PDB file of C-alpha atoms in Angstrom:
ATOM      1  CA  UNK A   1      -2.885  73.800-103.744  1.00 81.00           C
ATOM      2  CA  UNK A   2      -3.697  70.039-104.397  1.00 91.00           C
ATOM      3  CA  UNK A   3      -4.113  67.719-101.112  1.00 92.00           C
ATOM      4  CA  UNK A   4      -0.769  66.139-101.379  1.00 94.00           C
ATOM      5  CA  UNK A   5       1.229  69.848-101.029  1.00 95.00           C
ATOM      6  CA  UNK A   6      -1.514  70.538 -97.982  1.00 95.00           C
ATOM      7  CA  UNK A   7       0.325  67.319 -96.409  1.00 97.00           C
ATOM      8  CA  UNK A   8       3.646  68.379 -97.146  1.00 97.00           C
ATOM      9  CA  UNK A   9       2.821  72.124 -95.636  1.00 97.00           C
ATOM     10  CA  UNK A  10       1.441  70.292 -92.841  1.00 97.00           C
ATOM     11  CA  UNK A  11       4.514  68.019 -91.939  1.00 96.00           C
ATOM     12  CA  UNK A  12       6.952  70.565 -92.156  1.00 97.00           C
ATOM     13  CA  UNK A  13       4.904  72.909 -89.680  1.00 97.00           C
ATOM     14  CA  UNK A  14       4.729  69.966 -87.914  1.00 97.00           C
ATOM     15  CA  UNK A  15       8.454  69.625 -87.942  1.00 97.00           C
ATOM     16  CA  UNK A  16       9.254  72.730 -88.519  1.00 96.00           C
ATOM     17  CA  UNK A  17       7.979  73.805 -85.361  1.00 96.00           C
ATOM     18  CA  UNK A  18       8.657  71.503 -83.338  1.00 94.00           C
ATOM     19  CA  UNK A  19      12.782  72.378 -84.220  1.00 93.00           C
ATOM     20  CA  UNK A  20      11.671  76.147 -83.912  1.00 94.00           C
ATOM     21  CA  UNK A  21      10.345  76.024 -80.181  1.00 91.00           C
ATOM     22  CA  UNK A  22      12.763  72.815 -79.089  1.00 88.00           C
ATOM     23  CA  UNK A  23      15.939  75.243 -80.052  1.00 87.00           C
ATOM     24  CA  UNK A  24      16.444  78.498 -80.697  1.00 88.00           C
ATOM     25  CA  UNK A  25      13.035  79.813 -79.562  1.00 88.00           C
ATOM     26  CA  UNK A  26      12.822  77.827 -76.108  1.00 88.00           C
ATOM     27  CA  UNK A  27      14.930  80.398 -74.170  1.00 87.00           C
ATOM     28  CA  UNK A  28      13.654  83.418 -75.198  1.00 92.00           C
ATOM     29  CA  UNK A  29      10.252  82.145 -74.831  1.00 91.00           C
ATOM     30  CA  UNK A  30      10.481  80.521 -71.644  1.00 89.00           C
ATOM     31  CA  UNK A  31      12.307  83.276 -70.109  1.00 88.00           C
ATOM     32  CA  UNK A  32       9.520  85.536 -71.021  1.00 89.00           C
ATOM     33  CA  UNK A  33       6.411  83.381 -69.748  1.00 91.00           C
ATOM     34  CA  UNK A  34       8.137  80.939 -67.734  1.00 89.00           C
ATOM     35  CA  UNK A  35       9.027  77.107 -67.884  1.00 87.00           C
ATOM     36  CA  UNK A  36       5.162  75.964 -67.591  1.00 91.00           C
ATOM     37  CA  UNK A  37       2.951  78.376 -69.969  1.00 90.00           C
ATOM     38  CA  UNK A  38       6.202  77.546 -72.453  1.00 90.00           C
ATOM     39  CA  UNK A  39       5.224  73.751 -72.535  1.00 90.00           C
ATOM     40  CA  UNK A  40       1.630  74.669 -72.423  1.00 92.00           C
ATOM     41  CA  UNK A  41       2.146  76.466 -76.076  1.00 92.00           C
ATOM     42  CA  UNK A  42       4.504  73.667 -77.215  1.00 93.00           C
ATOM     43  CA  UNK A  43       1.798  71.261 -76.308  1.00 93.00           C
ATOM     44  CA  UNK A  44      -0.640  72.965 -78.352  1.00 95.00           C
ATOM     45  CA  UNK A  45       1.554  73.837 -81.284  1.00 96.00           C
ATOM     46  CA  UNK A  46       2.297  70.149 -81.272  1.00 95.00           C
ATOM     47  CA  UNK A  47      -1.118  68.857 -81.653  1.00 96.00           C
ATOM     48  CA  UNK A  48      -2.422  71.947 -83.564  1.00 97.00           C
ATOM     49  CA  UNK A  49       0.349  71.046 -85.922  1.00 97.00           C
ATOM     50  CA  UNK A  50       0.135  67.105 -85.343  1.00 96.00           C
ATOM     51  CA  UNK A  51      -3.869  67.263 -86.020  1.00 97.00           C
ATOM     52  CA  UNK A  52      -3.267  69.372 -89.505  1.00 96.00           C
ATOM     53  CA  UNK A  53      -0.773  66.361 -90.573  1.00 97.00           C
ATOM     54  CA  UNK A  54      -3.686  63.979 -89.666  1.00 96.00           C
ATOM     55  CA  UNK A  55      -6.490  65.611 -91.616  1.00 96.00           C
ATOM     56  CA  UNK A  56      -4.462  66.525 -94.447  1.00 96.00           C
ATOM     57  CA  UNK A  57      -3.435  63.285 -94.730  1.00 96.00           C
ATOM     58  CA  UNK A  58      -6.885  61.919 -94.684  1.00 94.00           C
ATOM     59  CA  UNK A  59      -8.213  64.457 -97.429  1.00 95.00           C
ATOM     60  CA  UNK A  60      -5.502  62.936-100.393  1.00 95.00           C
ATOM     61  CA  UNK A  61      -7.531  61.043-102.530  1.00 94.00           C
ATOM     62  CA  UNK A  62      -6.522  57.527-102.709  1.00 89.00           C
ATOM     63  CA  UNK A  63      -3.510  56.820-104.893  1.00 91.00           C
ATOM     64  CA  UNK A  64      -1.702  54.076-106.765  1.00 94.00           C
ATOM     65  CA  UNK A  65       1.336  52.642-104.691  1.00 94.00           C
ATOM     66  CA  UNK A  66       4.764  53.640-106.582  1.00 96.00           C
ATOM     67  CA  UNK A  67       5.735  49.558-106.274  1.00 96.00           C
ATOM     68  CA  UNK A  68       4.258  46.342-106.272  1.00 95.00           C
ATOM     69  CA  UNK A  69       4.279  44.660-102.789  1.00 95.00           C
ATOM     70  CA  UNK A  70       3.774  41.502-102.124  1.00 94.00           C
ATOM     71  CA  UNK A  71       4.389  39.231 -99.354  1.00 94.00           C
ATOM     72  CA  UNK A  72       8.169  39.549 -99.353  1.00 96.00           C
ATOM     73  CA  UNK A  73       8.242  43.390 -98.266  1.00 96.00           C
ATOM     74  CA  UNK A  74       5.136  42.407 -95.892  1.00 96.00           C
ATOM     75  CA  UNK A  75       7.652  40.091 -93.828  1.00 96.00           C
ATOM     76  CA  UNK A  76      10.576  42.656 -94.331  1.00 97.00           C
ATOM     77  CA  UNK A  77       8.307  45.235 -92.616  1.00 96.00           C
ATOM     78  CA  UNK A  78       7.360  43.058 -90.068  1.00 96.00           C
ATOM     79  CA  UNK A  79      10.368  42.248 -89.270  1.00 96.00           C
ATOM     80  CA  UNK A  80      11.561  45.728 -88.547  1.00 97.00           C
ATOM     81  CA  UNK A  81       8.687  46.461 -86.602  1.00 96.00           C
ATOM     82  CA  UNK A  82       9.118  44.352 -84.348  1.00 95.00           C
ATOM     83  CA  UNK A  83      12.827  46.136 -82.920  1.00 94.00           C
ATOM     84  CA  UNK A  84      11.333  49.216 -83.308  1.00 96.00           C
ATOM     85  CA  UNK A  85       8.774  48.040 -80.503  1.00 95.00           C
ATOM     86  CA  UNK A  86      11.282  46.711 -78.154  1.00 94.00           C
ATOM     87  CA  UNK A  87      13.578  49.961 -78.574  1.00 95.00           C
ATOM     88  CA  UNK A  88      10.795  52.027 -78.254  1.00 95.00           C
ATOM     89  CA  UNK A  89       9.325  49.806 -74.736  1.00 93.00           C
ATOM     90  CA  UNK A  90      12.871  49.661 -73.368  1.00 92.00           C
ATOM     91  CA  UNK A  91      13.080  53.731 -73.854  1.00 93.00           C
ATOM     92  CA  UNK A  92      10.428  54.596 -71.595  1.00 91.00           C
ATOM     93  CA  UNK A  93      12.320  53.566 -68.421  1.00 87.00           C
ATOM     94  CA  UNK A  94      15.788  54.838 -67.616  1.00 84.00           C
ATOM     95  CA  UNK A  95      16.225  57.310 -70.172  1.00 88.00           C
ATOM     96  CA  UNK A  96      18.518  60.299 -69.744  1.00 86.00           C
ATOM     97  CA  UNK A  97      16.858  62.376 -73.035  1.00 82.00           C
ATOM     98  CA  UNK A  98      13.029  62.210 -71.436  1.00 79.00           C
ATOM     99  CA  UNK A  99      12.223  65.373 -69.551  1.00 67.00           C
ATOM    100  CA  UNK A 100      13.036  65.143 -65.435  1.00 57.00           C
ATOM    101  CA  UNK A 101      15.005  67.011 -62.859  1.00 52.00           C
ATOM    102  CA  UNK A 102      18.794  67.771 -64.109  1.00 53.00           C
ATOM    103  CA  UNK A 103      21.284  65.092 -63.739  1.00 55.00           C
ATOM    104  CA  UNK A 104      24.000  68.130 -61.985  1.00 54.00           C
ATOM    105  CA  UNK A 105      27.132  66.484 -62.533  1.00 55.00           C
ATOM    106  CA  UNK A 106      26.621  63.162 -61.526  1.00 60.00           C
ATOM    107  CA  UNK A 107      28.189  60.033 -63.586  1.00 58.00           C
ATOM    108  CA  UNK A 108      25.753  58.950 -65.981  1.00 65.00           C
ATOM    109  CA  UNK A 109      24.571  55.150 -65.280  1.00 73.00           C
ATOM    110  CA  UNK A 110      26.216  52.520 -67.547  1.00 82.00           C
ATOM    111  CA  UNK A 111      23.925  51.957 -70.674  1.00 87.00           C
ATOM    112  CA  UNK A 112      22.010  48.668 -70.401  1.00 86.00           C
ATOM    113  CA  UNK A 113      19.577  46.764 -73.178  1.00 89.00           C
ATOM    114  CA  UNK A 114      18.181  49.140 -75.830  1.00 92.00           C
ATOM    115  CA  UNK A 115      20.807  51.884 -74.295  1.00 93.00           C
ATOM    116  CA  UNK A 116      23.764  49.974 -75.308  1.00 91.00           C
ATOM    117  CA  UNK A 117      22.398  49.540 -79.227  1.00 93.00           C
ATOM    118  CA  UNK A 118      22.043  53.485 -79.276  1.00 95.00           C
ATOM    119  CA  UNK A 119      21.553  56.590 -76.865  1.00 94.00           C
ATOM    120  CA  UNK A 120      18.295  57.628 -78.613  1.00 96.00           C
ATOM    121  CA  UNK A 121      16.015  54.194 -78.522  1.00 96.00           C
ATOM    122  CA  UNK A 122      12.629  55.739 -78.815  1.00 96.00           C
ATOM    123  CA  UNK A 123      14.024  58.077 -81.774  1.00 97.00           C
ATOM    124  CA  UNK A 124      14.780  55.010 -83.467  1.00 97.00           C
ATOM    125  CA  UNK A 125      11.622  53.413 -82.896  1.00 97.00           C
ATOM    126  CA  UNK A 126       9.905  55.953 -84.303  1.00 97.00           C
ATOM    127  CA  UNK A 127      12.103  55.831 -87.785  1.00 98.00           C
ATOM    128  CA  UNK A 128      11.905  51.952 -88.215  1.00 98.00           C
ATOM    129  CA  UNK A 129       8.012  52.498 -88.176  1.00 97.00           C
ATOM    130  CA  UNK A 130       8.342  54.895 -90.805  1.00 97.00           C
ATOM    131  CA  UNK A 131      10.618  52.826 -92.784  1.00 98.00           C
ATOM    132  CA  UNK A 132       8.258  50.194 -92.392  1.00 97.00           C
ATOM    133  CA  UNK A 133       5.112  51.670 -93.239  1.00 96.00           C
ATOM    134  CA  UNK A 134       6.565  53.129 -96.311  1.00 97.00           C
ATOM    135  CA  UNK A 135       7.718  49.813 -97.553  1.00 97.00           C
ATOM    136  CA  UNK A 136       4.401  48.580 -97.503  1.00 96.00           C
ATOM    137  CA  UNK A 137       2.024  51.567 -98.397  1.00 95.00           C
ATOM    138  CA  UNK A 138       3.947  53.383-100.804  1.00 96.00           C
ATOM    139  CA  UNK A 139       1.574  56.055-101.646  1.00 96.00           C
ATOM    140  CA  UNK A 140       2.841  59.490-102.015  1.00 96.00           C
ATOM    141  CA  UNK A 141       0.740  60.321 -99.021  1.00 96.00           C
ATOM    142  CA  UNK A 142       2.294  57.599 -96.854  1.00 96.00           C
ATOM    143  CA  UNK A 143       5.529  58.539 -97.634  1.00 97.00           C
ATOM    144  CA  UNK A 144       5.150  62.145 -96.890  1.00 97.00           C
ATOM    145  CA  UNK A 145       3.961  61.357 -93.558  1.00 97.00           C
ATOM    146  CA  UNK A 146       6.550  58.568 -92.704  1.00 97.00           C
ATOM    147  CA  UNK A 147       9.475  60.366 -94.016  1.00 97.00           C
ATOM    148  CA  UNK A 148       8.070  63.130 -91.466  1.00 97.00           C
ATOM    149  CA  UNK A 149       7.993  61.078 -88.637  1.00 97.00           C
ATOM    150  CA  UNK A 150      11.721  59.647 -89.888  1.00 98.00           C
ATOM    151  CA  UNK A 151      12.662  63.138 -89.977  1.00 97.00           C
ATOM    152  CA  UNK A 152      11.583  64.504 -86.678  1.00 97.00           C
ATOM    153  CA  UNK A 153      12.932  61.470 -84.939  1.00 97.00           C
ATOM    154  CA  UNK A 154      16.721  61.221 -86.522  1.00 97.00           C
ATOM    155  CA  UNK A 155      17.322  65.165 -87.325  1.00 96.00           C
ATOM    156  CA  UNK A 156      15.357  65.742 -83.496  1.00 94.00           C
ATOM    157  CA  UNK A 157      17.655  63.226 -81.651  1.00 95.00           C
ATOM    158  CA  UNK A 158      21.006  64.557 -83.496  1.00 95.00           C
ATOM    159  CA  UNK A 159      19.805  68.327 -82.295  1.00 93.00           C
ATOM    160  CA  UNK A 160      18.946  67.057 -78.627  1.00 93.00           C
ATOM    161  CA  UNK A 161      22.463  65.927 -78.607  1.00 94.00           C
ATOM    162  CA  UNK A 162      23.775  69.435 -79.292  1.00 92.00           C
ATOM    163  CA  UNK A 163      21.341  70.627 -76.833  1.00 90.00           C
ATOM    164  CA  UNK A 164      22.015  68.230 -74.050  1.00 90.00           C
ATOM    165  CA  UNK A 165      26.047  69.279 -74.629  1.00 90.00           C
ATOM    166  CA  UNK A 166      25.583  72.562 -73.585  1.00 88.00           C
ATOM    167  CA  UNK A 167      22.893  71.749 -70.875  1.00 84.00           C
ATOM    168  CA  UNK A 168      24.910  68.897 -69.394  1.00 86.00           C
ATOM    169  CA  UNK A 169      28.197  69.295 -70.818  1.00 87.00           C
ATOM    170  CA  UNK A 170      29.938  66.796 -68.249  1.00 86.00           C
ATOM    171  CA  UNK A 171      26.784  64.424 -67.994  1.00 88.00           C
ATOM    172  CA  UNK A 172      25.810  64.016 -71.534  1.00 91.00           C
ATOM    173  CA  UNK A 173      29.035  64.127 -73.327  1.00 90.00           C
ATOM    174  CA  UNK A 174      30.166  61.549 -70.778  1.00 90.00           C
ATOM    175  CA  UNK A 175      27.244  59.413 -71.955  1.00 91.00           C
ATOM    176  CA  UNK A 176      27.668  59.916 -75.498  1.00 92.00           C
ATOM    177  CA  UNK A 177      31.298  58.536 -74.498  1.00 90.00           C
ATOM    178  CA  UNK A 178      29.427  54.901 -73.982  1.00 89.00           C
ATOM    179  CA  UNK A 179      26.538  55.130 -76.059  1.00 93.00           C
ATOM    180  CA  UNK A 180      26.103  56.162 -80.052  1.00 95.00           C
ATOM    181  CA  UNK A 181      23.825  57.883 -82.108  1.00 96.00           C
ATOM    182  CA  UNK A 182      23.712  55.043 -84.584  1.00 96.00           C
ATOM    183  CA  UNK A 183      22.407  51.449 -83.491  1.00 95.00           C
ATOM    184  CA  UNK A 184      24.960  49.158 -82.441  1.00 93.00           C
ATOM    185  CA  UNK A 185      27.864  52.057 -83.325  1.00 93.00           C
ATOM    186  CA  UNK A 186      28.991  51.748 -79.696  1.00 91.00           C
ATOM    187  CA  UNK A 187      29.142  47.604 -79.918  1.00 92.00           C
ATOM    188  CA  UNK A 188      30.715  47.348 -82.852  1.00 91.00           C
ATOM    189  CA  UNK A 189      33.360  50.095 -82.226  1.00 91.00           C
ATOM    190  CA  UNK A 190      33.803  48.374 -78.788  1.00 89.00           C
ATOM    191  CA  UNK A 191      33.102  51.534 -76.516  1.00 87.00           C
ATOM    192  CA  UNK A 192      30.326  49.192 -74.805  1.00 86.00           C
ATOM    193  CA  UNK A 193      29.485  45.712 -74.234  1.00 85.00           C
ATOM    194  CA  UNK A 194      25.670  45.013 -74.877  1.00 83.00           C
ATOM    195  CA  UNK A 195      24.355  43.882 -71.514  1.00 79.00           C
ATOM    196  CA  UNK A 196      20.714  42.684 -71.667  1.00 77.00           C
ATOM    197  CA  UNK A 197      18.397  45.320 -69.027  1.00 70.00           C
ATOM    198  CA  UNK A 198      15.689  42.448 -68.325  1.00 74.00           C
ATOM    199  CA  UNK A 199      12.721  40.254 -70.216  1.00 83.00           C
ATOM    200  CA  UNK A 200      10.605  43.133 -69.376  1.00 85.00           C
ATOM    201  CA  UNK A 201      11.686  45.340 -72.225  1.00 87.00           C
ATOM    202  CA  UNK A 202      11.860  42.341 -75.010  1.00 90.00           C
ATOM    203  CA  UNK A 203       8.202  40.661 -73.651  1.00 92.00           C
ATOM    204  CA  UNK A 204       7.143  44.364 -73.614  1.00 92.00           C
ATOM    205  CA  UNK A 205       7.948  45.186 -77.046  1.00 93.00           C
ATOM    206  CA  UNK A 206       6.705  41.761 -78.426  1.00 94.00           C
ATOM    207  CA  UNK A 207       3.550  42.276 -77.011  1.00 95.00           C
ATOM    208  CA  UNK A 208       3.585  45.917 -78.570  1.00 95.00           C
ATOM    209  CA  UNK A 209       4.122  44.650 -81.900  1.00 95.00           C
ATOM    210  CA  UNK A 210       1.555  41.475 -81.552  1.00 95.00           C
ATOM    211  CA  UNK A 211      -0.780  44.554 -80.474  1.00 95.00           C
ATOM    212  CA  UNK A 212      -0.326  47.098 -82.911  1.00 94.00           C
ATOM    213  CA  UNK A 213      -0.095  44.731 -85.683  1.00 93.00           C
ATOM    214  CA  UNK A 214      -3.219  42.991 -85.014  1.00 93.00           C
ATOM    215  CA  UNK A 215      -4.976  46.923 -84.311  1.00 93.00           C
ATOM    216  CA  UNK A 216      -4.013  47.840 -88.454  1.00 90.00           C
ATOM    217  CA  UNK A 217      -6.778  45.589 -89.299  1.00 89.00           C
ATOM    218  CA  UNK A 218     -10.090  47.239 -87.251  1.00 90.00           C
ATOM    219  CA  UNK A 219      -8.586  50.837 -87.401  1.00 87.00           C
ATOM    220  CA  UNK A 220      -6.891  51.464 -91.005  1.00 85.00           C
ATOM    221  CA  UNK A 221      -8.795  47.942 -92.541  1.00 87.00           C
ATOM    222  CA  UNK A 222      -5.678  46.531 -93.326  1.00 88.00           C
ATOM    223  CA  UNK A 223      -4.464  43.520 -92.124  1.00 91.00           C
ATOM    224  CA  UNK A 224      -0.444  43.632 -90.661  1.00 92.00           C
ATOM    225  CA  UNK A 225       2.393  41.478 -89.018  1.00 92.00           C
ATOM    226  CA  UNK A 226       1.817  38.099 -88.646  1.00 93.00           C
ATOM    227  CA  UNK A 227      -2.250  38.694 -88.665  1.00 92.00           C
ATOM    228  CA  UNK A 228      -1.704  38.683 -92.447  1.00 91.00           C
ATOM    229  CA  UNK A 229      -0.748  35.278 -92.775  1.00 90.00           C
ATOM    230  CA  UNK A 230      -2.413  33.467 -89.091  1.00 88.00           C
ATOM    231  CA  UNK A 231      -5.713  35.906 -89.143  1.00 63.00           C
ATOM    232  CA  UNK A 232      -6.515  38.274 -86.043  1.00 48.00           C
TER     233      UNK A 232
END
């Protein structure tokens, strides 16, 4: 098997199993070993999986990207990274999909800043960066691993929404209500007003993307975001 279908075993294990043990193999499981030891093996399956994605990745020979790119997709991908970073800040606080004690049947809060562009912010995030990255490294091993980040993030936020309708019927279908799967789907269909949640989530994010752009440069030895152009 040649390196590149190693990578593409790898990501859908990766994926694969992460769908497996998220849906229709967390109940049996946990009700045989018990909430804990269940995340314990997801954990490991996750980075057992995760790590194989990594190293297969590393093993493809280099390769000969499938278009030209030059400066113009270099801004493009900036660009998007640098929502991705703020959706993906603003996520970490306030949101109902992160694991935490069950919401019962309370009313759902009203959704503020990245909330209000869509219910799954960090899922989003996550699927810019691949659309990013495999704008400008379009290698057939780049875009095996991006499209498998894309992947777990979109097709893993659609299933959590199934999920969450039959663990929280009332909570979650309320908040799907005033929220959408899609950015900005609520907005423009009027269901919600955006209503900004704070500078912490924008400064946040900013300084995310100043961060990680700048890191491309000492860890992958290639230069990204505005370092390209003003020099890190």
């Amino acid at each position: 098997m040649s390196p590149l279908c190693w990578e593409v075993a790898a990501g859908a294990a990766f994926v694969g199993s992460h769908f497996l043990l998220s849906h229709p193999l967390r109940a049996p499981i946990v009700g045989a070993i018990g909430e804990m030891p269940f995340q314990g093996v997801y954990s490991l399956v996750a980075l057992a999986t995760f790590g194989w994605l990594a190293l297969a990745f590393r093993a493809v020979p280099a390769e000969t990207p499938l278009w030209a790119v030059g400066d113009g997709l270099w801004i493009v991908g900036t660009l998007i990274m640098l929502p991705a970073s703020v959706l993906f800040l603003g996520s970490l606080r306030g949101n109902p999909a992160l694991p935490g004690p069950p919401r019962g049947t309370a009313a759902p809060p009203e959704p503020r800043g990245v909330f209000s562009v869509t219910r799954h912010p960090m899922m989003w995030g996550f699927a810019l960066w691949g659309v990013a990255h495999i704008l400008v490294m379009p290698t057939p091993a780049n875009i095996v691993l991006a499209t498998t980040i894309i992947l777990l993030a979109l097709v893993g936020a659609a299933l959590q929404d199934r999920k969450k309708e039959k663990l929280q019927p009332e909570t979650w279908r309320a908040w799907e209500q005033h929220t959408s799967y899609w950015p900005l789907g609520a907005i423009l269909s009027g269901r919600v007003k955006f209503t900004p949640a704070g500078v912490v989530p924008v400064i946040g994010g900013i300084a995310l993307w100043l961060a990680a752009t700048w890191a491309h440069l000492p860890l992958a030895g290639v230069p990204a975001g505005i370092w390209r152009w003003i020099g890190g």
